[in-house]
Amino acid sequence: MAEKLALFAVLKAQPEHVETLHERLAAFVGPSRKEPGCLEYRLMASDDSPGTFSFFEVYESKEAFRHHVSQPYMQDYDTRIVSLLAEPVSIRFFAELPESETAGIFS
């Protein structure tokens, strides 16, 4: 069975581009959620840092993620998004731990 892949991406807008960035990021949500292998795709806004957005994404496998980034609506990401950012995107990838490794971790 393929290993699930999760990621957190943080994007900070230039102050004059907050609304535009929000609109453009929101446009990725619907199509991404319909992709085969996409288990979760959420866009969030920071409560304490205006203009900062985050994606939380979970895929069935690395192959499903590769499929996601190859989609036509993702191909113009650089031209539609990067110029609106105040700093480079921060992306962190995570693998889900087996339940046996997490039992009692917070008790």
N, CA and C of each residue as an Amber inpcrd file, in Angstrom:
protein
   321
   0.8440000  -1.1890000   0.0000000   0.0000000   0.0000000   0.0000000
   0.8860000   1.2470000   0.0000000   0.5120000   2.2110000  -0.7880000
   1.2840000   3.4490000  -0.8820000   1.1820000   4.2430000   0.4170000
   2.2390000   4.9660000   0.7070000   2.2830000   5.7890000   1.9150000
   1.6380000   7.1410000   1.6540000   0.7490000   7.5480000   2.5480000
   0.1070000   8.8620000   2.4160000   1.1550000   9.9630000   2.5200000
   0.8580000  11.0630000   1.8460000   1.7340000  12.2300000   1.8700000
   0.9030000  13.4370000   2.2810000   1.3870000  14.1790000   3.2490000
   0.7150000  15.4060000   3.6900000   1.6870000  16.5580000   3.5420000
   1.1320000  17.7550000   3.3460000   1.9900000  18.9230000   3.2930000
   1.2800000  20.1290000   3.8740000   2.0930000  21.0220000   4.3980000
   1.6550000  22.3440000   4.8270000   2.4290000  23.3450000   3.9850000
   1.7220000  24.2540000   3.3600000   2.3630000  25.3250000   2.5980000
   1.8950000  26.6460000   3.1800000   2.8210000  27.5530000   3.4120000
   2.4950000  28.8670000   3.9590000   2.8960000  29.9180000   2.9310000
   1.9360000  30.8000000   2.6290000   2.1370000  31.8460000   1.6360000
   1.7790000  33.1890000   2.2490000   2.6820000  34.1430000   2.1720000
   2.4420000  35.4820000   2.7260000   2.3690000  36.4860000   1.5900000
   1.2310000  37.1730000   1.5120000   0.9930000  38.1440000   0.4470000
   1.6910000  39.4680000   0.7240000   2.0780000  40.1420000  -0.3430000
   2.4600000  41.5330000  -0.2170000   1.1920000  42.2810000   0.2130000
   1.3130000  43.2820000   1.0860000   0.1160000  43.9410000   1.6340000
  -0.8870000  44.4090000   0.5820000  -0.4030000  44.8960000  -0.5280000
  -1.3120000  45.3990000  -1.5630000  -1.9550000  44.2880000  -2.3980000
  -1.5560000  43.0250000  -2.1500000  -2.0670000  41.9050000  -2.9560000
  -2.8220000  40.8580000  -2.1420000  -3.2070000  41.1770000  -0.9200000
  -3.8660000  40.1840000  -0.0560000  -5.1300000  39.6260000  -0.6980000
  -6.0200000  40.4710000  -1.1420000  -7.2970000  40.0080000  -1.7080000
  -7.0850000  39.2160000  -2.9960000  -6.1930000  39.6910000  -3.8380000
  -5.9220000  38.9950000  -5.1000000  -5.3420000  37.6190000  -4.8330000
  -4.3860000  37.5390000  -3.9060000  -3.8030000  36.2450000  -3.5780000
  -4.8720000  35.3140000  -3.0260000  -5.6960000  35.8100000  -2.1220000
  -6.7680000  34.9990000  -1.5470000  -7.6530000  34.4230000  -2.6570000
  -8.0890000  35.2610000  -3.5750000  -8.9520000  34.8200000  -4.6720000
  -8.2720000  33.7670000  -5.5440000  -7.0140000  33.9820000  -5.8600000
  -6.3030000  33.0440000  -6.7300000  -6.0270000  31.7170000  -6.0410000
  -5.7060000  31.7600000  -4.7580000  -5.5020000  30.5060000  -4.0200000
  -6.8130000  29.7420000  -3.8830000  -7.8940000  30.4590000  -3.6050000
  -9.2060000  29.8180000  -3.4530000  -9.6200000  29.0940000  -4.7310000
  -9.1780000  29.5790000  -5.8740000  -9.5300000  28.9500000  -7.1450000
  -8.9180000  27.5570000  -7.3010000  -7.8840000  27.2320000  -6.5360000
  -7.2690000  25.9000000  -6.5980000  -8.0820000  24.8570000  -5.8240000
  -8.8810000  25.2850000  -4.8670000  -9.5100000  24.3560000  -3.9290000
 -10.4700000  23.3800000  -4.6090000 -11.4540000  23.8730000  -5.3150000
 -12.4500000  22.9970000  -5.9290000 -11.8630000  21.9540000  -6.8540000
 -11.0750000  22.3670000  -7.8540000 -10.5000000  21.3690000  -8.7560000
  -9.5690000  20.3850000  -8.0510000  -8.8030000  20.8690000  -7.0850000
  -7.8650000  19.9830000  -6.3810000  -8.5970000  18.9120000  -5.5900000
  -9.6860000  19.2840000  -4.9420000 -10.4480000  18.3110000  -4.1530000
 -11.0600000  17.2070000  -5.0030000 -11.2440000  17.4650000  -6.2910000
 -11.8400000  16.4780000  -7.1950000 -10.8210000  15.5150000  -7.7870000
  -9.5470000  15.7780000  -7.5800000  -8.5030000  14.9280000  -8.1610000
  -8.5030000  13.5460000  -7.5150000  -8.2580000  12.5120000  -8.3250000
  -8.1020000  11.1870000  -7.7290000  -6.8730000  11.1930000  -6.8190000
  -7.0090000  10.6190000  -5.6610000  -5.8830000  10.5440000  -4.7350000
  -5.7580000  11.7080000  -3.7840000  -6.5730000  12.7610000  -3.9640000
  -6.5610000  13.8860000  -3.0280000  -7.5310000  13.5650000  -1.8980000
  -7.0180000  13.4070000  -0.7020000  -7.8450000  13.0660000   0.4580000
  -8.3130000  14.3010000   1.2120000  -7.5060000  15.3420000   1.1780000
  -7.8640000  16.5870000   1.8710000  -7.1200000  17.7410000   1.2260000
  -7.8230000  18.8670000   1.1100000  -7.2230000  20.0600000   0.5050000
  -7.9200000  21.2560000   1.1280000  -7.2380000  21.9330000   2.0350000
  -7.8380000  23.0460000   2.7630000  -6.9890000  24.2950000   2.6300000
  -7.6750000  25.4020000   2.4210000  -7.0360000  26.7160000   2.4150000
  -7.4520000  27.4270000   3.6880000  -6.4780000  27.9590000   4.4070000
  -6.7430000  28.6350000   5.6730000  -6.0600000  30.0010000   5.6750000
  -6.5920000  30.9070000   6.4830000  -6.0000000  32.2320000   6.6580000
  -5.5640000  32.3700000   8.1160000  -4.4300000  32.9900000   8.3180000
  -3.9050000  33.1800000   9.6620000  -4.7490000  34.1900000  10.4430000
  -5.0170000  33.8720000  11.6980000  -5.7240000  34.8050000  12.5830000
  -4.8180000  35.9240000  13.0860000  -3.5210000  35.6320000  13.1930000
  -2.6220000  36.6020000  13.8150000  -1.5960000  37.2150000  12.8630000
  -1.6790000  36.8590000  11.5890000  -0.7560000  37.4240000  10.6100000
  -1.5310000  37.7270000   9.3260000  -2.1330000  38.9040000   9.2390000
  -2.9500000  39.2440000   8.0690000  -2.1920000  39.0480000   6.7560000
  -2.8820000  38.4760000   5.7900000  -2.2700000  38.2390000   4.4880000
  -1.4770000  36.9580000   4.4010000  -1.5080000  36.1500000   5.4720000
  -0.8020000  34.8760000   5.4660000  -1.8190000  33.7570000   5.3160000
  -1.5860000  32.9120000   4.3130000  -2.4760000  31.7980000   4.0090000
  -1.7100000  30.4920000   4.1150000  -2.4450000  29.4240000   4.3450000
  -1.8300000  28.1110000   4.4320000  -2.6960000  27.0910000   3.7210000
  -2.0430000  26.1750000   3.0460000  -2.7130000  25.0030000   2.5010000
  -2.3460000  23.8150000   3.3640000  -3.3320000  22.9890000   3.6690000
  -3.1040000  21.6830000   4.2710000  -3.6300000  20.6820000   3.2660000
  -2.7470000  19.8170000   2.7860000  -3.1010000  18.8730000   1.7360000
  -2.6850000  17.4670000   2.1440000  -3.5280000  16.4900000   1.8280000
  -3.2040000  15.0880000   2.0720000  -3.5210000  14.3050000   0.8050000
  -2.5680000  13.4850000   0.4010000  -2.6980000  12.6670000  -0.8030000
  -2.5060000  11.2000000  -0.4510000  -3.1210000  10.3350000  -1.2470000
  -2.9880000   8.8920000  -1.0260000  -1.5450000   8.4280000  -1.1750000
  -0.7790000   9.1500000  -2.0060000   0.5860000   8.7180000  -2.3060000
   1.3760000   9.8760000  -2.9260000   2.6710000   9.6640000  -3.0730000
   3.5020000  10.6440000  -3.7620000   3.0620000  10.7860000  -5.2190000
   2.6220000   9.6830000  -5.8080000   2.1550000   9.7210000  -7.1980000
   0.9290000  10.6190000  -7.3200000   0.0170000  10.5600000  -6.3480000
  -1.1670000  11.4200000  -6.3690000  -0.7610000  12.8890000  -6.2650000
   0.2560000  13.1820000  -5.4680000   0.7440000  14.5640000  -5.3730000
   1.3580000  15.0010000  -6.6950000   2.1560000  14.1280000  -7.3080000
   2.7480000  14.4660000  -8.6080000   1.6600000  14.7320000  -9.6500000
   0.5890000  13.9490000  -9.5770000  -0.5530000  14.1800000 -10.4720000
  -1.1310000  15.5770000 -10.2190000  -1.2620000  15.9430000  -8.9600000
  -1.8000000  17.2600000  -8.5970000  -0.9880000  18.3870000  -9.2240000
   0.3210000  18.3560000  -9.0540000   1.1420000  19.4620000  -9.5460000
   1.2530000  19.4690000 -11.0660000   0.8380000  18.3960000 -11.7250000
   0.8870000  18.3510000 -13.1830000  -0.4050000  18.8420000 -13.8410000
  -1.4080000  19.1600000 -13.0340000  -2.6880000  19.5940000 -13.5800000
  -2.5700000  20.9530000 -14.2710000  -3.3610000  21.1690000 -15.3260000
  -3.2720000  22.4290000 -16.0740000  -3.4300000  23.6790000 -15.1970000
  -4.3300000  23.6420000 -14.2310000  -4.5350000  24.8250000 -13.3860000
  -3.3820000  25.0700000 -12.4200000  -2.4830000  24.1200000 -12.2770000
  -1.2980000  24.3230000 -11.4440000  -0.1010000  24.7890000 -12.2730000
  -0.1690000  24.6540000 -13.5790000   0.9710000  24.9600000 -14.4390000
   1.3130000  26.4420000 -14.4840000   0.3380000  27.3110000 -14.2860000
   0.6300000  28.7450000 -14.3210000   0.7710000  29.3340000 -12.9180000
   1.0540000  28.4750000 -11.9400000   1.2180000  28.9010000 -10.5420000
   2.2360000  30.0410000 -10.4250000   3.3940000  29.8640000 -11.0470000
   4.4460000  30.8860000 -10.9230000   3.9920000  32.2460000 -11.4290000
   3.3300000  32.2850000 -12.5580000   2.9270000  33.5760000 -13.1150000
   1.7330000  34.1780000 -12.3850000   0.8810000  33.3550000 -11.7800000
  -0.3240000  33.8640000 -11.1180000  -0.1130000  34.1490000  -9.6270000
   0.8450000  33.4860000  -8.9890000   0.9680000  33.5510000  -7.5310000
   2.2610000  34.2020000  -7.0550000   3.3850000  33.7870000  -7.5780000
   4.6880000  34.1860000  -7.0290000   4.8590000  35.7030000  -6.9650000
   4.3970000  36.4150000  -7.9570000   4.5820000  37.8750000  -7.9690000
   3.7660000  38.5820000  -6.8810000   2.8160000  37.8860000  -6.2750000
   1.9770000  38.4710000  -5.2260000   2.5380000  38.2440000  -3.8230000
   3.5850000  37.4470000  -3.7240000   4.1110000  37.0290000  -2.4230000
   5.1470000  37.9940000  -1.8620000   5.1220000  38.1370000  -0.5330000
   6.1010000  38.9680000   0.1710000   7.3890000  38.2040000   0.4420000
   7.3130000  36.8780000   0.4070000   8.4690000  36.0230000   0.6780000
   8.2400000  34.6830000   0.0110000   9.2880000  33.8770000  -0.1490000
   9.1070000  32.5650000  -0.7790000   8.1290000  31.6770000   0.0150000
   7.4620000  30.8210000  -0.7000000   6.5420000  29.8700000  -0.0810000
   7.3300000  28.9130000   0.8050000   6.7790000  28.6030000   1.9610000
   7.3570000  27.5980000   2.8470000   6.5120000  26.3330000   2.7130000
   7.1380000  25.2320000   2.3230000   6.4240000  23.9580000   2.1750000
   7.1260000  22.9060000   3.0100000   6.3560000  22.1970000   3.7910000
   6.8660000  21.0890000   4.6020000   6.0540000  19.8420000   4.2740000
   6.7500000  18.7470000   3.9810000   6.1030000  17.4730000   3.6850000
   6.1550000  16.5760000   4.9190000   5.0960000  15.7890000   5.0950000
   4.9920000  14.8980000   6.2430000   4.4670000  13.5380000   5.8080000
   4.9260000  12.5000000   6.4900000   4.3930000  11.1540000   6.3090000
   3.6250000  10.8030000   7.5820000   2.5010000  10.1400000   7.4100000
   1.6810000   9.7670000   8.5540000   2.3600000   8.6570000   9.3490000
   2.3920000   8.8110000  10.6600000   2.9540000   7.7830000  11.5290000
   1.9170000   6.6980000  11.7810000   2.3590000   5.4500000  11.8660000
   1.4220000   4.3830000  12.2080000   0.8270000   4.6360000  13.5960000
  -0.3980000   4.2190000  13.7910000  -1.0710000   4.4370000  15.0730000
  -0.2730000   3.8670000  16.2340000   0.4200000   2.7550000  16.0180000
   1.2060000   2.1510000  17.0910000   2.3300000   3.0640000  17.5630000
   2.7850000   3.9780000  16.7050000   3.8600000   4.8990000  17.0780000
   3.3330000   6.1660000  17.7450000   2.0380000   6.3690000  17.7050000
   1.4730000   7.5900000  18.2880000   0.6570000   7.3350000  19.5450000
   0.4090000   6.0830000  19.8600000  -0.3930000   5.7630000  21.0350000
   0.2860000   6.3050000  22.2870000  -0.4570000   7.0710000  23.0650000
   0.0390000   7.6010000  24.3200000   1.0080000   8.7470000  24.1930000
   1.1780000   9.3060000  23.0100000   2.1840000  10.3410000  22.7940000
   1.8960000  11.6160000  23.6020000   0.6050000  11.9150000  23.8560000
   0.2570000  13.1310000  24.5930000  -0.3180000  12.8290000  25.9620000
  -0.1930000  11.6040000  26.4110000  -0.7680000  11.2890000  27.7330000
   0.2690000  11.3070000  28.8160000
